[in-house]
Short mmCIF file of C-alpha atoms in Angstrom, two decimals:
data_model
loop_
_atom_site.label_atom_id
_atom_site.label_comp_id
_atom_site.label_asym_id
_atom_site.label_seq_id
_atom_site.Cartn_x
_atom_site.Cartn_y
_atom_site.Cartn_z
CA MET Q 1 24.93 -31.10 3.33
CA GLU Q 2 27.40 -33.46 4.72
CA GLY Q 3 29.98 -35.94 3.09
CA GLU Q 4 31.90 -33.32 0.74
CA GLY Q 5 35.44 -34.38 1.58
CA ALA Q 6 37.71 -36.86 -0.08
CA SER Q 7 37.29 -40.53 0.08
CA ALA Q 8 36.83 -42.01 3.39
CA PRO Q 9 39.53 -44.36 5.11
CA PRO Q 10 39.09 -47.93 4.65
CA GLY Q 11 36.55 -49.30 7.33
CA ALA Q 12 35.01 -46.08 8.00
CA ALA Q 13 31.36 -45.45 7.86
CA ALA Q 14 30.09 -44.09 4.56
CA PRO Q 15 29.34 -40.27 4.70
CA ALA Q 16 25.89 -39.26 5.09
CA ALA Q 17 23.48 -36.60 3.61
CA LEU Q 18 20.07 -35.49 5.10
CA ALA Q 19 17.49 -35.29 2.49
CA PHE Q 20 14.65 -32.87 3.87
CA LEU Q 21 10.83 -33.78 3.20
CA PRO Q 22 8.32 -30.77 2.44
CA ASP Q 23 7.08 -31.22 6.04
CA GLY Q 24 10.32 -30.36 7.17
CA SER Q 25 11.56 -33.80 8.52
CA GLY Q 26 14.66 -35.17 7.15
CA VAL Q 27 15.92 -38.98 5.92
CA PRO Q 28 19.28 -39.72 6.31
CA LEU Q 29 21.05 -41.17 3.08
CA ALA Q 30 24.23 -42.98 2.87
CA LEU Q 31 26.71 -41.48 0.34
CA GLU Q 32 29.57 -43.27 -1.44
CA PRO Q 33 33.01 -41.38 -1.69
CA PRO Q 34 33.23 -38.74 -4.29
CA PRO Q 35 31.88 -38.25 -6.91
CA GLY Q 36 29.01 -39.85 -4.94
CA PRO Q 37 25.76 -41.28 -5.99
CA THR Q 38 23.49 -39.58 -8.65
CA ALA Q 39 20.11 -37.83 -8.01
CA GLY Q 40 18.28 -40.79 -9.66
CA GLU Q 41 20.05 -43.41 -7.21
CA LEU Q 42 19.26 -41.18 -4.30
CA LEU Q 43 15.58 -40.60 -5.20
CA ARG Q 44 15.16 -44.28 -5.55
CA ARG Q 45 16.64 -44.92 -2.00
CA LEU Q 46 14.26 -42.38 -0.79
CA GLN Q 47 11.48 -44.12 -2.37
CA GLY Q 48 12.36 -47.41 -0.60
CA ALA Q 49 12.73 -45.65 2.93
CA LEU Q 50 9.36 -43.91 2.59
CA ARG Q 51 7.77 -46.85 0.79
CA LEU Q 52 6.39 -44.83 -1.94
CA PRO Q 53 4.86 -46.07 -5.23
CA PRO Q 54 6.86 -46.28 -8.47
CA ILE Q 55 4.98 -43.17 -9.81
CA ALA Q 56 6.84 -41.08 -7.15
CA ALA Q 57 9.95 -40.90 -9.48
CA GLU Q 58 7.88 -38.92 -12.03
CA ALA Q 59 6.00 -36.91 -9.26
CA LEU Q 60 8.90 -35.95 -7.20
CA ALA Q 61 12.51 -34.77 -7.82
CA LEU Q 62 15.61 -33.97 -5.72
CA TRP Q 63 16.42 -30.26 -5.35
CA LEU Q 64 19.54 -28.35 -4.15
CA ALA Q 65 18.26 -25.18 -2.41
CA SER Q 66 19.42 -22.28 -0.32
CA PRO Q 67 18.52 -18.75 0.04
CA LEU Q 68 20.42 -17.73 -3.03
CA LEU Q 69 19.64 -20.48 -5.42
CA GLU Q 70 17.23 -23.33 -6.03
CA VAL Q 71 17.79 -25.96 -8.57
CA GLN Q 72 16.12 -29.41 -9.79
CA LEU Q 73 18.47 -32.01 -10.34
CA LYS Q 74 18.39 -34.07 -13.36
CA PRO Q 75 18.69 -37.76 -12.47
CA ARG Q 76 22.27 -37.95 -13.87
CA HIS Q 77 23.50 -35.05 -11.61
CA ARG Q 78 25.52 -36.01 -8.60
CA PRO Q 79 24.54 -33.78 -5.62
CA LEU Q 80 27.88 -34.20 -3.96
CA ARG Q 81 29.70 -32.77 -6.77
CA LEU Q 82 27.38 -29.90 -7.17
CA VAL Q 83 27.60 -29.07 -3.63
CA ARG Q 84 31.45 -28.51 -4.18
CA GLN Q 85 30.72 -26.32 -7.01
CA TRP Q 86 28.07 -24.38 -5.17
CA PRO Q 87 30.17 -21.13 -4.83
CA GLU Q 88 30.77 -21.00 -8.53
CA LEU Q 89 27.32 -21.59 -9.27
CA LEU Q 90 26.21 -18.68 -7.06
CA LEU Q 91 28.85 -16.37 -8.41
CA ARG Q 92 27.08 -17.02 -11.77
CA PHE Q 93 23.41 -17.12 -10.94
CA SER Q 94 22.92 -15.01 -7.80
CA LEU Q 95 23.50 -11.48 -6.77
CA GLY Q 96 24.71 -12.42 -3.25
CA SER Q 97 27.78 -10.75 -1.86
CA HIS Q 98 31.12 -12.80 -1.56
CA ALA Q 99 30.44 -12.87 2.44
CA ASP Q 100 26.95 -14.14 1.68
CA ILE Q 101 28.35 -16.64 -0.90
CA ALA Q 102 31.00 -17.90 1.55
CA GLN Q 103 28.31 -18.63 4.21
CA ASP Q 104 25.68 -20.20 1.82
CA GLU Q 105 25.21 -24.03 1.85
CA PRO Q 106 22.46 -25.85 -0.04
CA CYS Q 107 20.10 -28.42 1.22
CA LEU Q 108 19.01 -31.60 -0.34
CA GLN Q 109 15.21 -31.38 -0.66
CA LEU Q 110 12.54 -33.65 -1.91
CA ARG Q 111 9.95 -31.71 -3.87
CA ARG Q 112 7.39 -31.76 -6.59
CA ASN Q 113 8.92 -32.34 -10.01
CA VAL Q 114 8.33 -29.26 -12.39
CA PHE Q 115 7.78 -31.62 -15.25
CA PHE Q 116 4.83 -33.52 -13.61
CA PRO Q 117 1.48 -32.78 -15.15
CA LYS Q 118 -1.15 -31.69 -13.16
CA SER Q 119 -3.66 -34.15 -14.80
CA LYS Q 120 -1.50 -37.01 -13.66
CA GLU Q 121 -1.33 -35.66 -10.10
CA LEU Q 122 -5.07 -35.95 -9.80
CA GLU Q 123 -4.85 -39.67 -10.73
CA LEU Q 124 -2.50 -40.39 -7.87
CA GLU Q 125 -4.03 -42.60 -5.03
CA GLU Q 126 -1.29 -43.29 -2.63
CA GLU Q 127 -1.64 -41.51 0.54
CA GLU Q 128 1.84 -40.84 1.57
CA LEU Q 129 2.63 -39.37 -1.94
CA LEU Q 130 -0.32 -37.23 -1.77
CA ARG Q 131 0.50 -35.92 1.65
CA LEU Q 132 4.13 -34.85 0.42
CA LEU Q 133 2.64 -33.04 -2.58
CA TYR Q 134 0.12 -31.44 -0.10
CA GLU Q 135 2.67 -30.35 2.32
CA GLU Q 136 4.70 -28.73 -0.43
CA ALA Q 137 1.83 -26.72 -1.71
CA ARG Q 138 0.66 -25.61 1.80
CA GLY Q 139 3.99 -24.33 2.59
CA ASN Q 140 4.15 -22.46 -0.50
CA LEU Q 141 0.75 -20.99 0.18
CA LEU Q 142 1.62 -20.14 3.93
CA GLY Q 143 4.96 -18.77 2.80
CA GLY Q 144 3.25 -16.40 0.18
CA ARG Q 145 5.09 -17.90 -2.73
CA TYR Q 146 1.36 -18.81 -4.14
CA PRO Q 147 -0.64 -15.72 -3.94
CA VAL Q 148 -4.26 -16.51 -3.53
CA ASP Q 149 -7.65 -14.76 -2.98
CA PRO Q 150 -8.85 -14.56 0.48
CA PRO Q 151 -12.20 -16.68 -0.08
CA ASP Q 152 -9.86 -19.28 -1.93
CA GLY Q 153 -7.43 -18.99 0.99
CA GLU Q 154 -10.28 -19.73 3.42
CA GLU Q 155 -11.30 -22.93 1.42
CA LEU Q 156 -7.88 -24.27 1.27
CA GLY Q 157 -7.35 -23.46 5.07
CA ALA Q 158 -10.48 -24.97 5.90
CA LEU Q 159 -9.15 -28.39 4.35
CA ALA Q 160 -5.81 -27.97 6.03
CA CYS Q 161 -8.02 -27.49 9.49
CA ARG Q 162 -10.13 -30.58 8.53
CA LEU Q 163 -6.91 -32.72 8.01
CA ARG Q 164 -5.25 -31.26 11.37
CA LEU Q 165 -8.42 -31.24 13.49
CA GLY Q 166 -10.61 -33.91 12.11
CA PRO Q 167 -14.16 -33.52 11.07
CA PHE Q 168 -15.88 -30.24 12.24
CA GLN Q 169 -17.73 -30.36 15.63
CA PRO Q 170 -20.29 -27.59 16.31
CA GLY Q 171 -19.33 -26.15 19.96
CA ARG Q 172 -15.98 -27.48 20.13
CA HIS Q 173 -14.64 -25.84 17.10
CA THR Q 174 -15.26 -22.10 17.46
CA PRO Q 175 -13.58 -18.88 16.21
CA HIS Q 176 -11.90 -18.61 19.61
CA SER Q 177 -10.26 -21.85 19.12
CA LEU Q 178 -9.17 -21.43 15.65
CA ARG Q 179 -7.64 -17.94 16.20
CA PRO Q 180 -4.18 -19.31 17.58
CA LEU Q 181 -3.88 -21.54 14.46
CA LEU Q 182 -4.43 -18.87 11.70
CA GLY Q 183 -0.62 -18.41 10.96
CA GLU Q 184 -0.44 -22.19 10.33
CA LEU Q 185 -3.85 -22.49 8.33
CA LEU Q 186 -4.34 -19.37 6.33
CA PRO Q 187 -2.11 -17.86 3.52
CA PRO Q 188 -0.97 -14.13 3.98
CA PRO Q 189 -3.36 -11.79 2.81
CA PRO Q 190 -2.49 -9.87 -0.54
CA GLY Q 191 -0.83 -6.53 0.01
CA ARG Q 192 -3.04 -3.27 0.23
CA GLY Q 193 -1.04 -1.46 -2.77
CA GLY Q 194 0.40 1.20 -0.42
CA LEU Q 195 -1.22 4.52 1.02
CA TRP Q 196 -3.47 4.95 -2.03
CA GLY Q 197 -4.60 1.35 -2.28
CA ALA Q 198 -5.52 1.75 1.20
CA LEU Q 199 -7.38 4.83 0.75
CA ARG Q 200 -9.24 3.38 -2.13
CA ARG Q 201 -10.49 0.57 -0.05
CA ARG Q 202 -11.92 2.41 2.76
CA GLY Q 203 -15.12 0.97 4.05
CA PRO Q 204 -16.52 -1.27 6.71
CA ARG Q 205 -13.86 -3.40 8.41
CA PRO Q 206 -14.01 -6.99 7.18
CA PRO Q 207 -14.86 -9.66 9.60
CA PRO Q 208 -12.09 -11.55 11.57
CA PRO Q 209 -10.46 -14.25 9.46
CA GLU Q 210 -11.26 -16.89 11.90
CA GLU Q 211 -14.98 -16.50 11.41
CA GLY Q 212 -14.59 -16.99 7.39
CA LEU Q 213 -12.34 -20.03 8.39
CA LEU Q 214 -14.78 -21.44 10.72
CA ARG Q 215 -17.73 -21.18 8.09
CA ALA Q 216 -15.52 -22.99 5.41
CA PHE Q 217 -14.52 -25.62 7.96
CA ALA Q 218 -18.08 -26.45 8.57
CA ARG Q 219 -18.56 -27.11 4.77
CA THR Q 220 -15.71 -29.64 4.73
CA PRO Q 221 -16.25 -33.39 4.17
CA GLY Q 222 -17.20 -35.46 7.30
CA PRO Q 223 -15.59 -38.62 8.93
CA GLN Q 224 -16.32 -40.78 6.08
CA ALA Q 225 -13.60 -38.78 3.84
CA PRO Q 226 -10.43 -40.49 3.82
CA PRO Q 227 -7.09 -38.43 4.01
CA ALA Q 228 -6.16 -39.18 0.50
CA ALA Q 229 -9.40 -37.54 -0.83
CA LEU Q 230 -8.78 -34.57 1.39
CA TYR Q 231 -5.14 -34.09 -0.03
CA ARG Q 232 -6.37 -34.68 -3.56
CA ALA Q 233 -9.25 -31.88 -2.81
CA PHE Q 234 -6.54 -29.47 -1.75
CA LEU Q 235 -4.24 -30.06 -4.77
CA ARG Q 236 -7.12 -29.70 -7.11
CA ARG Q 237 -7.96 -26.17 -5.70
CA CYS Q 238 -4.30 -25.09 -6.12
CA HIS Q 239 -4.41 -26.45 -9.75
CA SER Q 240 -6.46 -23.25 -10.59
CA LEU Q 241 -3.25 -21.09 -9.65
CA PRO Q 242 -1.21 -20.77 -12.72
CA TYR Q 243 2.01 -20.75 -10.94
CA TYR Q 244 1.23 -24.21 -9.18
CA GLY Q 245 4.07 -26.65 -9.57
CA CYS Q 246 6.56 -23.89 -11.14
CA ALA Q 247 10.12 -23.45 -10.61
CA PHE Q 248 10.53 -19.63 -9.14
CA PHE Q 249 13.37 -17.43 -10.06
CA PRO Q 250 13.97 -13.79 -8.51
CA GLY Q 251 14.19 -10.92 -10.95
CA ALA Q 252 13.21 -7.28 -11.49
CA ILE Q 253 11.20 -5.28 -14.12
CA ASP Q 254 11.18 -1.74 -15.00
CA ARG Q 255 8.72 0.48 -13.16
CA PRO Q 256 6.44 2.50 -15.52
CA PRO Q 257 7.16 6.25 -15.48
CA GLY Q 258 4.92 8.63 -13.84
CA GLY Q 259 2.91 8.54 -10.79
CA LEU Q 260 2.63 10.79 -7.80
CA LEU Q 261 6.06 10.47 -6.71
CA GLY Q 262 7.48 10.16 -10.36
CA ARG Q 263 9.26 7.24 -9.36
CA GLY Q 264 11.06 4.96 -11.63
CA GLY Q 265 13.64 2.29 -11.11
CA LEU Q 266 13.06 -1.36 -10.80
CA ARG Q 267 10.47 -3.51 -9.31
CA PRO Q 268 11.41 -6.69 -7.65
CA VAL Q 269 9.37 -9.78 -9.07
CA SER Q 270 9.24 -13.56 -8.89
CA VAL Q 271 9.18 -15.33 -11.97
CA ALA Q 272 7.26 -18.73 -12.10
CA VAL Q 273 8.10 -21.09 -15.14
CA GLY Q 274 6.33 -24.46 -15.47
CA LEU Q 275 4.64 -26.64 -18.18
CA GLU Q 276 1.76 -24.38 -19.01
CA GLY Q 277 3.53 -20.92 -19.20
CA VAL Q 278 5.38 -17.99 -17.45
CA THR Q 279 3.88 -15.84 -14.78
CA ILE Q 280 5.33 -12.69 -13.16
CA ILE Q 281 4.41 -11.88 -9.67
CA ASP Q 282 5.02 -9.13 -7.37
CA PRO Q 283 6.00 -10.80 -4.38
CA ARG Q 284 5.61 -7.62 -2.04
CA GLU Q 285 1.89 -6.95 -3.12
CA LYS Q 286 1.40 -10.90 -3.52
CA HIS Q 287 -0.42 -10.50 -6.75
CA VAL Q 288 0.05 -11.26 -10.48
CA LEU Q 289 1.38 -8.87 -12.95
CA LEU Q 290 1.36 -10.87 -16.11
CA THR Q 291 0.46 -14.56 -17.00
CA LEU Q 292 1.26 -15.96 -20.54
CA THR Q 293 0.98 -19.45 -22.01
CA PHE Q 294 3.67 -20.50 -24.35
CA PRO Q 295 1.39 -20.25 -27.29
CA GLU Q 296 1.06 -16.46 -26.28
CA LEU Q 297 4.66 -15.68 -25.98
CA CYS Q 298 8.13 -15.42 -27.67
CA TRP Q 299 11.37 -14.87 -25.54
CA GLU Q 300 15.00 -13.91 -25.98
CA LEU Q 301 17.78 -14.40 -23.69
CA VAL Q 302 20.30 -11.41 -23.78
CA GLY Q 303 23.50 -11.03 -21.95
CA ALA Q 304 24.17 -14.46 -20.58
CA VAL Q 305 27.49 -16.34 -20.55
CA GLY Q 306 27.88 -19.13 -23.06
CA GLN Q 307 24.48 -18.73 -24.70
CA GLU Q 308 25.28 -20.99 -27.52
CA GLY Q 309 26.17 -23.84 -25.32
CA ASP Q 310 24.61 -25.64 -22.44
CA SER Q 311 23.52 -23.95 -19.18
CA ALA Q 312 25.75 -24.60 -16.16
CA MET Q 313 23.45 -27.30 -15.21
CA GLY Q 314 23.51 -29.09 -18.34
CA GLN Q 315 27.20 -30.46 -18.08
CA GLU Q 316 28.28 -30.67 -14.69
CA GLY Q 317 31.74 -28.65 -14.30
CA ASP Q 318 32.04 -27.81 -18.07
CA ALA Q 319 30.09 -24.53 -17.99
CA VAL Q 320 30.44 -23.43 -14.57
CA GLY Q 321 34.06 -22.69 -14.75
CA GLN Q 322 34.03 -20.63 -18.04
CA GLU Q 323 35.88 -17.52 -17.71
CA GLY Q 324 34.49 -14.11 -18.92
CA ASP Q 325 31.66 -12.18 -17.62
CA ALA Q 326 28.41 -11.33 -19.33
CA VAL Q 327 28.25 -7.75 -20.64
CA GLY Q 328 25.58 -6.04 -18.38
CA PRO Q 329 23.01 -7.81 -16.33
CA PRO Q 330 21.35 -10.92 -18.05
CA GLN Q 331 17.79 -10.33 -19.30
CA LEU Q 332 15.05 -12.45 -20.40
CA TRP Q 333 12.83 -10.44 -22.83
CA LEU Q 334 9.15 -11.74 -23.20
CA GLU Q 335 7.10 -10.56 -26.52
CA PHE Q 336 3.34 -11.03 -26.35
CA ASP Q 337 0.29 -9.61 -28.21
CA GLY Q 338 -1.66 -6.59 -26.64
CA ASP Q 339 -3.83 -3.45 -27.63
CA HIS Q 340 -3.23 0.22 -27.83
CA GLU Q 341 -6.16 2.22 -27.93
CA GLY Q 342 -8.02 -0.58 -29.51
CA ALA Q 343 -5.25 -1.33 -32.28
CA PRO Q 344 -3.40 -4.63 -32.05
CA VAL Q 345 0.47 -4.01 -30.92
CA ASN Q 346 3.39 -6.36 -29.82
CA ARG Q 347 4.55 -5.86 -26.45
CA LEU Q 348 8.12 -6.46 -24.96
CA LEU Q 349 8.75 -7.00 -21.35
CA ARG Q 350 12.37 -6.95 -20.04
CA VAL Q 351 13.20 -9.09 -16.84
CA PHE Q 352 16.42 -8.47 -15.29
CA SER Q 353 17.72 -11.60 -13.39
CA PRO Q 354 21.17 -13.48 -12.57
CA GLN Q 355 19.09 -16.66 -13.44
CA ALA Q 356 17.59 -15.51 -16.85
CA GLU Q 357 19.88 -18.14 -18.38
CA LEU Q 358 18.04 -20.98 -16.21
CA MET Q 359 14.55 -19.35 -17.19
CA SER Q 360 15.43 -19.57 -20.75
CA ALA Q 361 16.51 -22.99 -20.52
CA LEU Q 362 13.42 -24.06 -18.54
CA ILE Q 363 10.94 -22.37 -21.00
CA GLU Q 364 12.72 -24.25 -23.92
CA CYS Q 365 12.56 -27.44 -22.06
CA CYS Q 366 8.85 -27.42 -21.13
CA ILE Q 367 7.99 -26.23 -24.65
CA GLU Q 368 9.91 -29.46 -26.09
CA LEU Q 369 7.77 -31.37 -23.71
CA GLY Q 370 4.38 -30.08 -25.30
CA GLY Q 371 3.91 -26.83 -23.26
CA ALA Q 372 3.23 -24.98 -26.43
CA GLY Q 373 0.83 -27.19 -28.07
CA PRO Q 374 -2.78 -26.17 -28.69
CA PRO Q 375 -5.20 -26.89 -25.87
CA ALA Q 376 -7.19 -29.65 -25.95
CA PRO Q 377 -10.81 -29.11 -27.26
CA GLY Q 378 -13.24 -28.65 -24.44
CA PRO Q 379 -16.94 -27.63 -23.98
CA PRO Q 380 -18.11 -24.52 -25.28
CA PRO Q 381 -17.68 -21.58 -22.99
CA PRO Q 382 -20.55 -20.79 -20.78
CA PRO Q 383 -22.90 -17.85 -21.99
CA PRO Q 384 -21.70 -14.34 -20.55
CA PRO Q 385 -23.12 -13.53 -17.16
CA ALA Q 386 -25.86 -10.93 -16.78
CA PRO Q 387 -24.80 -7.53 -15.94
CA PRO Q 388 -24.69 -7.11 -12.13
CA GLU Q 389 -27.25 -5.01 -10.64
CA THR Q 390 -26.83 -1.45 -9.53
CA PRO Q 391 -26.08 -1.65 -5.69
CA PRO Q 392 -28.23 0.27 -3.54
CA ARG Q 393 -27.22 3.79 -2.35
CA GLY Q 394 -24.73 3.74 0.44
CA ALA Q 395 -23.58 0.07 -0.42
CA PRO Q 396 -19.75 -0.03 -0.33
CA LEU Q 397 -18.55 -0.78 -4.15
CA ARG Q 398 -16.06 -3.80 -4.29
CA ARG Q 399 -12.86 -2.70 -6.23
CA GLN Q 400 -10.85 -5.59 -5.03
CA GLU Q 401 -9.71 -7.69 -8.10
CA SER Q 402 -8.40 -11.18 -8.00
CA VAL Q 403 -4.66 -11.34 -7.16
CA THR Q 404 -4.57 -13.81 -10.29
CA ARG Q 405 -5.64 -11.31 -12.83
CA PRO Q 406 -2.72 -9.59 -14.65
CA ARG Q 407 -2.30 -6.04 -13.81
CA LEU Q 408 -0.75 -4.76 -17.15
CA GLN Q 409 -1.12 -1.37 -16.28
CA ARG Q 410 1.78 -1.78 -14.00
CA LEU Q 411 4.24 -3.04 -16.61
CA ALA Q 412 6.69 -0.87 -18.36
CA THR Q 413 6.37 -2.50 -21.72
CA ILE Q 414 7.76 -1.56 -24.94
CA ASP Q 415 4.69 -1.39 -27.52
CA TYR Q 416 5.41 -1.55 -31.30
CA VAL Q 417 3.41 -2.15 -34.60
CA GLN Q 418 4.55 -3.38 -37.96
CA GLU Q 419 4.21 -1.05 -40.69
CA GLY Q 420 5.34 -2.75 -44.20
CA GLN Q 421 8.76 -3.78 -43.52
CA GLU Q 422 9.46 -1.43 -40.47
CA LEU Q 423 8.71 -1.49 -36.84
CA ARG Q 424 7.08 1.56 -35.24
CA ARG Q 425 7.28 2.12 -31.55
CA VAL Q 426 4.03 3.17 -30.15
CA LYS Q 427 4.20 6.24 -27.51
CA PRO Q 428 2.69 5.39 -24.33
CA PRO Q 429 -0.42 7.40 -23.25
CA ARG Q 430 -0.05 10.45 -21.35
CA ARG Q 431 -1.18 10.14 -17.56
CA SER Q 432 -4.44 11.79 -16.68
CA GLY Q 433 -4.44 14.34 -13.94
CA SER Q 434 -6.30 12.39 -11.38
CA PHE Q 435 -4.18 9.77 -9.43
CA PHE Q 436 -7.27 7.46 -9.38
CA GLY Q 437 -8.29 7.63 -13.18
CA ARG Q 438 -5.59 5.45 -14.51
CA GLY Q 439 -6.61 3.10 -17.17
CA GLY Q 440 -5.26 -0.25 -17.44
CA GLY Q 441 -4.24 -2.14 -20.59
CA SER Q 442 -6.21 -4.98 -21.95
CA TYR Q 443 -4.90 -8.24 -23.17
CA SER Q 444 -5.62 -9.84 -26.57
CA PRO Q 445 -4.19 -13.27 -27.04
CA VAL Q 446 -2.30 -14.22 -30.04
CA SER Q 447 -3.53 -17.25 -32.06
CA GLY Q 448 -2.50 -20.92 -31.08
CA GLY Q 449 1.03 -21.85 -32.65
CA ALA Q 450 2.29 -18.44 -33.22
CA GLY Q 451 5.72 -17.21 -32.09
CA LEU Q 452 7.14 -20.53 -30.76
CA GLU Q 453 10.65 -20.55 -31.75
CA GLN Q 454 13.36 -18.98 -29.69
CA GLY Q 455 15.06 -15.82 -30.95
#
C-alpha cells in the first residue's frame, strides 16, 4: 500500500492507494497526508467510483490482508496508520519470522462484511454488488478455503460456467471444450485422508470431472435468466456452507493419541468465525472437523496479552505497543456437549493460535449482535427417510461422508462429567485392534441459551 511517508510537500499530488476488488482488479484512491482518511471514508469513495447502492456500505468492508494476517477494518480505523504499525501487529498476531515480517506488506481489499447477514444478502438486487460477492465466494471455493462436496462443487461450477460461457448449447459445449477450464470452474476435491483413506475407497474410478460439470451445465437456466439471478443462485448455494462469510484464522489442535504410527503432535487447522458460530476445518484434507453454533458453545481465551483490555485492533496504537509477552502460546478453549458411551459429557477442545485473541473478540462481537439467540421457529422437521435398501452383491459401498459433516473422532478433546460439586475426567476409550474399526464420537447439542457467557 502506497502513501506511507510523511506529509506531502505543498503543491504535490496526494499519495494514492490501490484498493483491490474480489476479481483481482484495482481501484486507485487518493490519500490525504497522515494519519490519512478513515476506512469508512475510503469505502464511501469506492462506492462512488463503482456506482454501488447505499446498502453496499453494510454488505462490504475494507480489509488489510497479507499472507501472515487478515483483518477487517472498522469504519473509524485509519488504514495508513495501521500499515505503519503492521510489523508490530505481525509480531503479536503471527508466527512469521523476523525476515518474513520485514518483507510482508498488506494490501487494501474490498471484501464481504463478516457482520452482514445471509438473509439480507439474498434481498440484494443490484447486479454489480452481487457480482462482487459472487467473485469473492468463487475465489474462496477455488482456493480451497470453502470445502465443498464434489456434487455441490459441480453445481456451483456449472453456474460459474453459465456466467462465463453463456447458455448451454449442445454440440458446442462438450467435455473436451470444458476440460481446459476445470481449474477456473471447479473447486479442488477433498483430500483422500492419506494411504489408508485411499485403500478404503478402492473401487471403480470415478468419471472425469468435466462430464459431471457438463451435465450440471446443461441444467442451468437458459438465456432468459439475468446475471443478477445467476449470482444470487450461486450465493444461495454457498449459504449452506457453515463457514460462508466467516473470518478465517490459522491455528492448530492436538492430534488424538494412538493410530498406526502412534503419531501425536499438532494438526494445523483453519478456524472460521461468523455470525452463526465457529467451524474448525482441516485445510489439508479440506473437510470440517467441528461446527458449533453460539448457543452450543462456551469459550475461554488463555495466554493472550492484555486480556482485560481491548484487542490490538480495538484502539489503534494503544494495545499494539504494550510491553511484555504472553506466557506460552495463546489458546482458545471451546467447550461443548457430547456423549461418552451413551452418557452426556462436556468436551473441551484447545485451539493454539497467535490470533486467538482476535477470534475471541470476534466471537464476543457476533454474540452481541444476536448470534447466540435462539433460532427462529420454522416448519416441523420432515419425517426420517426410509432405511436404504441393501445394495446388490458386488456393488461398491459408498463410504464417503460429506465434507461439512463434523469428524469428532479426529479431535483430541478433554471429556468430563460433573458429579456433585466435583468434575471427573472421562478416560478415553481404548483403540481397537483393527485400524479400520475405530468408532467416531456422536454429538448431542445443548439446549438453546445455555453457556453463553464468556469465561
